[in-house]
Structure formats: structure tokens, C-alpha cells
mmCIF file of C-alpha atoms in Angstrom:
data_model
loop_
_atom_site.group_PDB
_atom_site.id
_atom_site.type_symbol
_atom_site.label_atom_id
_atom_site.label_comp_id
_atom_site.label_asym_id
_atom_site.label_seq_id
_atom_site.Cartn_x
_atom_site.Cartn_y
_atom_site.Cartn_z
ATOM 1 C CA MET D 1 294.060 161.321 185.427
ATOM 2 C CA VAL D 2 291.104 162.930 183.656
ATOM 3 C CA ASP D 3 291.965 165.430 180.915
ATOM 4 C CA VAL D 4 290.203 168.600 182.088
ATOM 5 C CA ARG D 5 290.157 170.029 178.553
ATOM 6 C CA LYS D 6 287.943 167.168 177.380
ATOM 7 C CA THR D 7 285.510 167.522 180.265
ATOM 8 C CA LEU D 8 285.076 171.298 180.340
ATOM 9 C CA ASN D 9 281.629 172.372 179.121
ATOM 10 C CA SER D 10 280.663 168.728 178.779
ATOM 11 C CA SER D 11 277.514 169.076 180.840
ATOM 12 C CA SER D 12 275.079 171.639 182.109
ATOM 13 C CA CYS D 13 275.110 173.585 185.352
ATOM 14 C CA SER D 14 278.887 173.323 185.784
ATOM 15 C CA ASP D 15 278.891 176.924 187.064
ATOM 16 C CA TRP D 16 275.553 177.094 188.833
ATOM 17 C CA MET D 17 276.839 178.885 191.942
ATOM 18 C CA SER D 18 278.026 181.866 189.903
ATOM 19 C CA GLN D 19 274.566 182.050 188.302
ATOM 20 C CA LEU D 20 272.486 182.174 191.480
ATOM 21 C CA PRO D 21 270.279 185.251 192.053
ATOM 22 C CA ALA D 22 272.098 188.233 193.583
ATOM 23 C CA GLY D 23 270.130 187.872 196.799
ATOM 24 C CA LEU D 24 271.795 184.515 197.562
ATOM 25 C CA VAL D 25 275.458 185.521 197.314
ATOM 26 C CA ASP D 26 275.443 187.066 200.796
ATOM 27 C CA VAL D 27 273.896 184.141 202.704
ATOM 28 C CA PRO D 28 276.077 181.497 204.423
ATOM 29 C CA LEU D 29 276.754 178.471 202.252
ATOM 30 C CA TRP D 30 275.103 176.305 204.891
ATOM 31 C CA ASP D 31 271.839 178.125 204.144
ATOM 32 C CA LEU D 32 271.916 177.023 200.489
ATOM 33 C CA ALA D 33 270.731 173.718 199.050
ATOM 34 C CA ILE D 34 273.822 171.908 197.763
ATOM 35 C CA PRO D 35 273.824 168.589 195.857
ATOM 36 C CA GLY D 36 276.340 166.019 197.050
ATOM 37 C CA SER D 37 277.479 162.476 196.290
ATOM 38 C CA HIS D 38 277.742 159.778 198.932
ATOM 39 C CA ASP D 39 280.971 157.734 198.824
ATOM 40 C CA SER D 40 282.016 159.863 195.858
ATOM 41 C CA MET D 41 284.892 157.663 194.676
ATOM 42 C CA THR D 42 282.996 154.390 194.178
ATOM 43 C CA TYR D 43 283.410 154.791 190.408
ATOM 44 C CA CYS D 44 287.035 153.637 190.604
ATOM 45 C CA LEU D 45 286.944 150.725 193.022
ATOM 46 C CA ASP D 46 289.571 148.061 192.419
ATOM 47 C CA LYS D 47 287.566 144.938 191.599
ATOM 48 C CA HIS D 48 290.567 142.824 192.569
ATOM 49 C CA SER D 49 291.064 144.529 195.942
ATOM 50 C CA HIS D 50 290.397 142.660 199.169
ATOM 51 C CA ILE D 51 287.682 143.854 201.550
ATOM 52 C CA LEU D 52 289.150 146.250 204.146
ATOM 53 C CA HIS D 53 290.075 144.733 207.512
ATOM 54 C CA SER D 54 287.717 147.204 209.198
ATOM 55 C CA GLN D 55 284.698 145.661 207.439
ATOM 56 C CA PRO D 56 282.638 142.924 209.152
ATOM 57 C CA LYS D 57 283.606 139.339 208.306
ATOM 58 C CA ILE D 58 280.128 138.667 206.908
ATOM 59 C CA LEU D 59 280.732 141.246 204.166
ATOM 60 C CA ARG D 60 283.887 139.427 203.093
ATOM 61 C CA ILE D 61 281.853 136.236 202.729
ATOM 62 C CA LEU D 62 279.010 137.970 200.885
ATOM 63 C CA ASP D 63 281.466 139.666 198.540
ATOM 64 C CA ARG D 64 282.322 136.245 197.119
ATOM 65 C CA ILE D 65 278.620 135.544 196.535
ATOM 66 C CA VAL D 66 277.145 138.910 195.458
ATOM 67 C CA PRO D 67 280.045 141.283 194.672
ATOM 68 C CA CYS D 68 277.693 143.705 192.877
ATOM 69 C CA PHE D 69 276.481 144.904 196.274
ATOM 70 C CA ILE D 70 279.898 145.393 197.816
ATOM 71 C CA ARG D 71 281.457 146.874 194.667
ATOM 72 C CA PRO D 72 279.141 149.613 193.295
ATOM 73 C CA CYS D 73 279.986 152.202 190.618
ATOM 74 C CA ASP D 74 279.292 155.918 190.098
ATOM 75 C CA LEU D 75 280.301 158.902 187.943
ATOM 76 C CA VAL D 76 283.947 160.000 187.820
ATOM 77 C CA VAL D 77 284.699 162.939 190.111
ATOM 78 C CA PHE D 78 285.212 165.398 187.218
ATOM 79 C CA ARG D 79 281.820 164.469 185.775
ATOM 80 C CA GLN D 80 280.233 164.915 189.195
ATOM 81 C CA LEU D 81 281.628 168.446 189.520
ATOM 82 C CA GLU D 82 280.718 169.321 185.938
ATOM 83 C CA SER D 83 277.167 168.087 186.548
ATOM 84 C CA GLY D 84 276.787 170.384 189.554
ATOM 85 C CA ILE D 85 277.787 168.247 192.537
ATOM 86 C CA ARG D 86 279.420 170.505 195.143
ATOM 87 C CA PHE D 87 279.871 168.106 198.060
ATOM 88 C CA LEU D 88 282.214 165.127 197.893
ATOM 89 C CA ASP D 89 282.178 162.385 200.534
ATOM 90 C CA LEU D 90 285.685 160.918 200.530
ATOM 91 C CA ARG D 91 286.677 157.953 202.714
ATOM 92 C CA ILE D 92 290.461 157.712 203.105
ATOM 93 C CA ALA D 93 292.477 154.532 203.670
ATOM 94 C CA HIS D 94 296.122 153.518 203.810
ATOM 95 C CA LYS D 95 297.188 150.105 202.597
ATOM 96 C CA PRO D 96 299.229 148.508 205.399
ATOM 97 C CA LYS D 97 302.213 147.626 203.196
ATOM 98 C CA ASP D 98 302.345 150.919 201.261
ATOM 99 C CA SER D 99 304.606 153.901 201.952
ATOM 100 C CA ASP D 100 303.507 156.617 204.386
ATOM 101 C CA GLU D 101 302.802 158.945 201.433
ATOM 102 C CA SER D 102 300.448 156.601 199.565
ATOM 103 C CA PHE D 103 296.716 156.940 200.220
ATOM 104 C CA PHE D 104 293.619 155.532 198.548
ATOM 105 C CA PHE D 105 289.880 155.944 198.932
ATOM 106 C CA ALA D 106 287.791 153.083 200.237
ATOM 107 C CA HIS D 107 284.237 151.789 200.140
ATOM 108 C CA GLY D 108 284.636 148.362 201.649
ATOM 109 C CA ILE D 109 287.484 147.860 199.174
ATOM 110 C CA TYR D 110 290.214 150.193 197.934
ATOM 111 C CA THR D 111 290.034 152.418 194.873
ATOM 112 C CA LEU D 112 292.355 152.334 191.874
ATOM 113 C CA VAL D 113 292.799 156.118 191.920
ATOM 114 C CA THR D 114 294.969 157.536 194.696
ATOM 115 C CA VAL D 115 293.962 160.414 196.951
ATOM 116 C CA LYS D 116 296.650 162.620 195.437
ATOM 117 C CA GLU D 117 295.477 161.916 191.877
ATOM 118 C CA ALA D 118 291.823 162.617 192.639
ATOM 119 C CA LEU D 119 292.439 165.785 194.657
ATOM 120 C CA SER D 120 294.812 167.037 191.975
ATOM 121 C CA GLU D 121 291.937 166.703 189.498
ATOM 122 C CA VAL D 122 289.670 168.659 191.861
ATOM 123 C CA ALA D 123 292.301 171.410 192.074
ATOM 124 C CA CYS D 124 292.555 171.478 188.286
ATOM 125 C CA TRP D 125 288.775 171.694 187.918
ATOM 126 C CA LEU D 126 288.620 174.611 190.362
ATOM 127 C CA GLU D 127 291.171 176.506 188.284
ATOM 128 C CA HIS D 128 288.665 176.500 185.417
ATOM 129 C CA HIS D 129 285.617 177.353 187.564
ATOM 130 C CA VAL D 130 286.870 180.165 189.765
ATOM 131 C CA LYS D 131 283.472 181.159 191.206
ATOM 132 C CA GLU D 132 282.456 177.662 192.289
ATOM 133 C CA VAL D 133 282.950 176.392 195.845
ATOM 134 C CA VAL D 134 283.351 172.680 196.626
ATOM 135 C CA ILE D 135 282.839 171.153 200.067
ATOM 136 C CA ILE D 136 284.814 167.999 200.828
ATOM 137 C CA SER D 137 284.408 165.647 203.751
ATOM 138 C CA LEU D 138 287.461 163.510 204.526
ATOM 139 C CA SER D 139 286.745 160.650 206.902
ATOM 140 C CA ALA D 140 287.325 156.983 207.842
ATOM 141 C CA PHE D 141 291.174 157.101 207.642
ATOM 142 C CA ASP D 142 291.557 153.319 207.822
ATOM 143 C CA ASP D 143 294.981 152.120 209.031
ATOM 144 C CA MET D 144 296.432 155.643 209.259
ATOM 145 C CA THR D 145 299.044 156.715 211.807
ATOM 146 C CA PRO D 146 299.680 160.249 213.157
ATOM 147 C CA VAL D 147 302.639 160.552 210.773
ATOM 148 C CA GLN D 148 300.433 159.660 207.819
ATOM 149 C CA HIS D 149 297.777 162.172 208.906
ATOM 150 C CA SER D 150 300.476 164.834 208.976
ATOM 151 C CA THR D 151 301.626 163.849 205.484
ATOM 152 C CA LEU D 152 298.084 164.013 204.106
ATOM 153 C CA ILE D 153 297.336 167.372 205.739
ATOM 154 C CA ASP D 154 300.563 168.849 204.371
ATOM 155 C CA PHE D 155 299.524 167.692 200.906
ATOM 156 C CA LEU D 156 296.081 169.318 201.270
ATOM 157 C CA LYS D 157 297.628 172.629 202.248
ATOM 158 C CA ARG D 158 300.167 172.477 199.467
ATOM 159 C CA ILE D 159 297.802 171.606 196.613
ATOM 160 C CA PHE D 160 294.892 173.877 197.582
ATOM 161 C CA ASP D 161 296.829 176.613 199.400
ATOM 162 C CA LYS D 162 294.836 179.868 199.547
ATOM 163 C CA LYS D 163 291.735 178.204 198.052
ATOM 164 C CA LEU D 164 291.073 176.651 201.478
ATOM 165 C CA CYS D 165 288.413 178.544 203.415
ATOM 166 C CA PRO D 166 289.430 178.690 207.107
ATOM 167 C CA LYS D 167 287.011 177.388 209.734
ATOM 168 C CA SER D 168 286.887 180.810 211.395
ATOM 169 C CA GLU D 169 284.916 182.207 208.442
ATOM 170 C CA ILE D 170 281.170 182.324 207.885
ATOM 171 C CA PRO D 171 281.468 181.555 204.167
ATOM 172 C CA THR D 172 279.183 183.225 201.664
ATOM 173 C CA LEU D 173 279.651 183.156 197.909
ATOM 174 C CA LYS D 174 280.533 186.852 197.920
ATOM 175 C CA LYS D 175 283.166 186.370 200.641
ATOM 176 C CA CYS D 176 284.609 183.326 198.873
ATOM 177 C CA TRP D 177 284.835 185.219 195.580
ATOM 178 C CA THR D 178 286.512 188.168 197.310
ATOM 179 C CA HIS D 179 289.162 186.076 199.067
ATOM 180 C CA GLY D 180 289.613 183.375 196.440
ATOM 181 C CA TYR D 181 288.224 180.609 198.661
ATOM 182 C CA GLN D 182 287.002 177.631 196.640
ATOM 183 C CA LEU D 183 287.210 174.750 199.041
ATOM 184 C CA VAL D 184 285.785 173.897 202.458
ATOM 185 C CA VAL D 185 287.457 170.754 203.830
ATOM 186 C CA SER D 186 286.082 168.817 206.783
ATOM 187 C CA TYR D 187 288.686 166.545 208.391
ATOM 188 C CA ALA D 188 286.951 163.986 210.606
ATOM 189 C CA ASP D 189 289.900 163.190 212.832
ATOM 190 C CA GLN D 190 291.527 164.897 215.799
ATOM 191 C CA ALA D 191 294.681 165.304 213.686
ATOM 192 C CA GLY D 192 292.976 168.132 211.797
ATOM 193 C CA SER D 193 291.833 170.121 214.841
ATOM 194 C CA GLY D 194 294.987 172.227 215.103
ATOM 195 C CA HIS D 195 294.823 173.457 211.513
ATOM 196 C CA ALA D 196 292.890 176.650 210.763
ATOM 197 C CA GLU D 197 292.244 175.501 207.176
ATOM 198 C CA LEU D 198 290.436 172.304 208.200
ATOM 199 C CA TRP D 199 286.867 172.190 209.484
ATOM 200 C CA PRO D 200 285.612 169.652 212.039
ATOM 201 C CA GLU D 201 283.385 166.755 211.055
ATOM 202 C CA PHE D 202 279.957 167.770 209.717
ATOM 203 C CA GLN D 203 276.762 166.081 210.834
ATOM 204 C CA TYR D 204 275.596 163.415 208.386
ATOM 205 C CA TRP D 205 271.972 162.362 208.806
ATOM 206 C CA TRP D 206 272.135 158.669 207.858
ATOM 207 C CA ALA D 207 269.077 156.457 208.270
ATOM 208 C CA ASN D 208 270.941 153.140 207.875
ATOM 209 C CA GLU D 209 267.881 151.626 206.169
ATOM 210 C CA SER D 210 267.265 149.724 202.928
ATOM 211 C CA ASP D 211 263.645 150.915 202.650
ATOM 212 C CA PRO D 212 263.344 154.420 201.098
ATOM 213 C CA ASN D 213 260.163 155.081 203.086
ATOM 214 C CA LEU D 214 262.116 154.538 206.299
ATOM 215 C CA VAL D 215 264.883 156.831 205.027
ATOM 216 C CA ILE D 216 262.331 159.589 204.447
ATOM 217 C CA SER D 217 260.709 158.998 207.850
ATOM 218 C CA TYR D 218 264.106 159.215 209.531
ATOM 219 C CA LEU D 219 265.023 162.492 207.808
ATOM 220 C CA GLN D 220 261.624 163.994 208.615
ATOM 221 C CA ARG D 221 261.996 162.996 212.251
ATOM 222 C CA ARG D 222 265.478 164.586 212.471
ATOM 223 C CA LYS D 223 264.139 167.792 210.938
ATOM 224 C CA GLU D 224 261.129 168.071 213.204
ATOM 225 C CA THR D 225 262.614 166.981 216.519
ATOM 226 C CA GLU D 226 266.277 167.967 216.398
ATOM 227 C CA GLY D 227 266.412 170.503 213.580
ATOM 228 C CA ARG D 228 269.366 171.608 211.526
ATOM 229 C CA PRO D 229 272.676 172.675 213.144
ATOM 230 C CA ASP D 230 274.151 176.148 212.666
ATOM 231 C CA CYS D 231 276.786 174.957 210.200
ATOM 232 C CA PHE D 232 277.202 172.607 207.254
ATOM 233 C CA PHE D 233 275.303 169.346 207.531
ATOM 234 C CA ILE D 234 274.255 166.547 205.200
ATOM 235 C CA ALA D 235 270.905 164.838 204.714
ATOM 236 C CA GLY D 236 271.685 161.433 203.223
ATOM 237 C CA LEU D 237 269.265 159.865 200.748
ATOM 238 C CA ASN D 238 271.532 156.831 200.522
ATOM 239 C CA LEU D 239 270.113 153.384 201.185
ATOM 240 C CA THR D 240 271.988 150.797 203.232
ATOM 241 C CA GLU D 241 272.242 147.215 202.055
ATOM 242 C CA ASP D 242 272.177 145.216 205.279
ATOM 243 C CA VAL D 243 272.984 141.493 205.314
ATOM 244 C CA ARG D 244 269.323 140.483 205.428
ATOM 245 C CA TYR D 245 268.481 142.570 202.355
ATOM 246 C CA ILE D 246 271.413 141.147 200.366
ATOM 247 C CA LEU D 247 270.423 137.566 201.162
ATOM 248 C CA GLN D 248 266.783 138.244 200.233
ATOM 249 C CA HIS D 249 267.725 139.920 196.915
ATOM 250 C CA PRO D 250 270.730 137.942 195.619
ATOM 251 C CA GLY D 251 270.190 138.915 191.974
ATOM 252 C CA GLN D 252 270.074 142.661 192.566
ATOM 253 C CA SER D 253 272.807 145.265 192.710
ATOM 254 C CA MET D 254 273.204 148.332 194.871
ATOM 255 C CA ARG D 255 272.601 150.409 191.750
ATOM 256 C CA SER D 256 269.279 148.732 190.894
ATOM 257 C CA MET D 257 268.205 149.014 194.526
ATOM 258 C CA THR D 258 268.860 152.757 194.434
ATOM 259 C CA LEU D 259 267.255 153.227 191.012
ATOM 260 C CA ARG D 260 263.986 151.690 192.161
ATOM 261 C CA ALA D 261 263.827 154.070 195.123
ATOM 262 C CA PHE D 262 264.969 157.241 193.352
ATOM 263 C CA SER D 263 261.547 158.495 192.244
ATOM 264 C CA LEU D 264 260.193 158.342 195.795
ATOM 265 C CA LEU D 265 263.288 160.008 197.242
ATOM 266 C CA LEU D 266 263.285 162.776 194.631
ATOM 267 C CA GLY D 267 259.623 163.437 195.372
ATOM 268 C CA TRP D 268 260.587 164.107 198.982
ATOM 269 C CA VAL D 269 263.488 166.360 197.947
ATOM 270 C CA LYS D 270 261.156 168.527 195.857
ATOM 271 C CA GLN D 271 259.231 169.399 199.031
ATOM 272 C CA GLN D 272 262.314 170.670 200.903
ATOM 273 C CA ARG D 273 263.737 174.154 201.192
ATOM 274 C CA PRO D 274 267.083 175.658 202.195
ATOM 275 C CA GLY D 275 267.609 178.374 204.796
ATOM 276 C CA SER D 276 268.377 178.916 208.463
ATOM 277 C CA GLU D 277 265.094 177.721 209.950
ATOM 278 C CA LYS D 278 264.908 174.509 211.979
ATOM 279 C CA THR D 279 263.451 172.295 209.232
ATOM 280 C CA CYS D 280 265.560 173.633 206.368
ATOM 281 C CA LEU D 281 268.163 171.480 204.629
ATOM 282 C CA ASN D 282 271.674 172.218 203.398
ATOM 283 C CA ILE D 283 273.702 169.508 201.633
ATOM 284 C CA ILE D 284 271.549 166.724 200.183
ATOM 285 C CA CYS D 285 273.544 163.616 199.352
ATOM 286 C CA ALA D 286 272.728 160.612 197.159
ATOM 287 C CA ASP D 287 274.331 157.491 195.729
ATOM 288 C CA PHE D 288 274.719 157.046 191.963
ATOM 289 C CA VAL D 289 274.086 160.713 191.251
ATOM 290 C CA GLY D 290 274.120 160.144 187.488
ATOM 291 C CA ILE D 291 271.392 157.495 187.239
ATOM 292 C CA SER D 292 268.613 160.083 186.828
ATOM 293 C CA ARG D 293 270.470 162.040 184.113
ATOM 294 C CA ASP D 294 271.302 164.805 186.562
ATOM 295 C CA GLU D 295 267.663 165.243 187.667
ATOM 296 C CA PHE D 296 268.654 164.882 191.334
ATOM 297 C CA ILE D 297 271.279 167.612 190.977
ATOM 298 C CA ARG D 298 268.923 169.970 189.176
ATOM 299 C CA ILE D 299 266.154 169.480 191.702
ATOM 300 C CA VAL D 300 268.488 170.331 194.608
ATOM 301 C CA ILE D 301 269.869 173.405 192.819
ATOM 302 C CA GLY D 302 266.311 174.400 191.999
ATOM 303 C CA LEU D 303 265.399 174.574 195.679
ATOM 304 C CA ASN D 304 267.541 177.736 195.836
ATOM 305 C CA ILE D 305 265.993 179.520 192.882
ATOM 306 C CA GLN D 306 262.498 178.121 192.377
ATOM 307 C CA GLN D 307 261.040 181.583 193.064
ATOM 308 C CA GLU D 308 263.518 183.263 190.711
ATOM 309 C CA GLU D 309 262.172 182.225 187.311
ATOM 310 C CA GLY D 310 264.228 184.750 185.383
ATOM 311 C CA SER D 311 267.637 183.788 186.782
ATOM 312 C CA PRO D 312 270.171 181.931 184.610
ATOM 313 C CA ALA D 313 270.277 179.042 187.063
ATOM 314 C CA ALA D 314 266.488 178.744 186.944
ATOM 315 C CA ASN D 315 266.625 178.732 183.149
ATOM 316 C CA CYS D 316 269.033 175.808 183.422
ATOM 317 C CA LEU D 317 266.284 173.839 185.124
ATOM 318 C CA LEU D 318 263.476 175.072 182.881
ATOM 319 C CA HIS D 319 265.340 174.009 179.738
ATOM 320 C CA TYR D 320 266.107 170.538 181.033
ATOM 321 C CA LYS D 321 264.556 167.549 179.258
ATOM 322 C CA GLN D 322 264.700 163.949 180.334
ATOM 323 C CA SER D 323 265.987 162.840 176.926
ATOM 324 C CA GLU D 324 268.921 165.234 176.678
ATOM 325 C CA ILE D 325 271.295 167.448 178.625
ATOM 326 C CA LYS D 326 271.056 171.174 177.917
ATOM 327 C CA HIS D 327 273.751 173.730 178.681
ATOM 328 C CA CYS D 328 273.046 176.400 181.277
ATOM 329 C CA VAL D 329 271.742 179.646 179.806
ATOM 330 C CA LYS D 330 274.577 182.094 180.214
#
């Protein structure tokens, strides 16, 4: 497990929610711009793990040829939270031969870190950042039985306890601070529906494209035709490496594919705004959130406070330089 004492104050904007302008603490969290990481646990994939049974057979074959695409890597979860990420996309899986109380994360293959270890680190981080609120999406649940769902849900309640914001609330920062809520958990399975502490699955706008221009076109089309829902939702900047793309680019990795597209995607993000109107965004999610030295995170946070030049959070952005990481102005 990560030693929280070594990671505290290790990066800027670790407490950006508490530094937002006073006018934003009373708006629902789904009307704020919130940076998130897609498949948040890819940093600890087990390179020796087999491809999950739920994955297409073609991916198992390609994994032997170009494993860099199937086995990506990202920042550790503590570093993500310290950098300002406030949405974690966690895909849960149970290994068929493991005990009913053993769970891992999965992104085609299993992780080395268990669900209990990672969520314990999140709980520890929250203890040191009492005015920050993290949104977690739990999904996939490969090879899980009703008994195992019950075991996992009991663990969530036990480790986070009163930090869990119930789904009956309209959460604002002020309300969360008043009641001690620090976590919104979406449980994308019917097993979570009977629990007041667990939210239903949030919409994830996923283009399923390898071309960043098509990703942007897809997100624009969703905004203009369908519009945002009246709750949390995610706009995914993540690219998808389909079989054709992998075969046409055998020497490239998922990371290099994302890096090449990041400038274009960030340019689109800069034009967005949060709020309750139809075309406003909420959670904006990306792969490899550390490859731009936190620029993605700062841009998303900045959408909330770009008109508030004197606020501490705005100063965090204004003092940022590409060549170094500055601490937030307290």
C-alpha cells in the first residue's frame, strides 16, 4: 500500500474543491467540472495475468503480439487524487478460483492491487483531505455472484461508513462539508439498488473511436442533440484501440496513441463549461492523466473558476508552468 505520509503535499491542487469561489459551494456537484481518470487502476496491471474470459478471443491473440496495447499504465491512485482527480473509474473482477472475499480490478487483465487495498488507500487519503469529495464508479463485476456482491457492498459500507453520500441527496460542497460526506459511489449492478448509500450507474459518453476528431464529434453531437442528464455524467476523452488500429500500428502503444491526440482533445476541453444547461459538462474523463504533467486536470478545474481570477484555485492555474509543478496558493 502507498504510504500516505510520503504522498501528502506532493503535488499541486490536492485540495482544489475547498479552494473554489464561495459562489460554487452551493451548486450541485453535477454542475461542476470534475476531472476524472478512465480505467483508473491500469497502473497496477499484472503483466503475467491472463486476459479475462469476458474479453474477445482476438484480444487474447493480439496480446501475445502487441501486449503494450492490452496492458497500459497510468498514475497510482494516490497520485491521481493528489493531482486533483476526483472521479475514479473502477472495473471490478473476481478470479474464479479465489475466495468470495477476494476482488481485483480489471482492464482486460487483472490488477496486482486488490479492491480492498486500493479503497483502503482512498479512505486514508480522504482522512487527510476532509473537504474534498471523490466520485467512484464501480462497474463490470466480472465473474461475481450475488454472495460476492453482498460481500463487496458490506466492505464499502464498513470502510467508508458515514462518508458515503446517500443517493437521496442533491450533493453540494456545502452540504457534504456539513454532513461529512466525502464519497459518492455508483454501483452499476442491480445488487446495489437496495442500498441507500449506493447510486445507480452514471451515463458515460463513450465514442468507441481511435480517431480523436471522431471522439470530439461524438461528444459534440451528444451535447447538442441529447444534452446532459440531471445528475452525474461523464464525457470520455478516451480513445479506443480497435483490432484494425492495432494491426495497422503494431509498433505503437496505447500511451503513445493517447499522447499524440492529447493536444487536440485538450483544445476541445478548453472550450467547454460546467453548469445545468443542456450543453454543459460535468465529469470529464481521460486516459493517462499524468502524461501532460497535470495540464488536463488543471484545465478541467479551471473551467469552474476561469472568471474568478483572484480565487486560490485560479491562482493554482495561473502559477502553473509546463516545466514544473507548483503548489496551490493557500
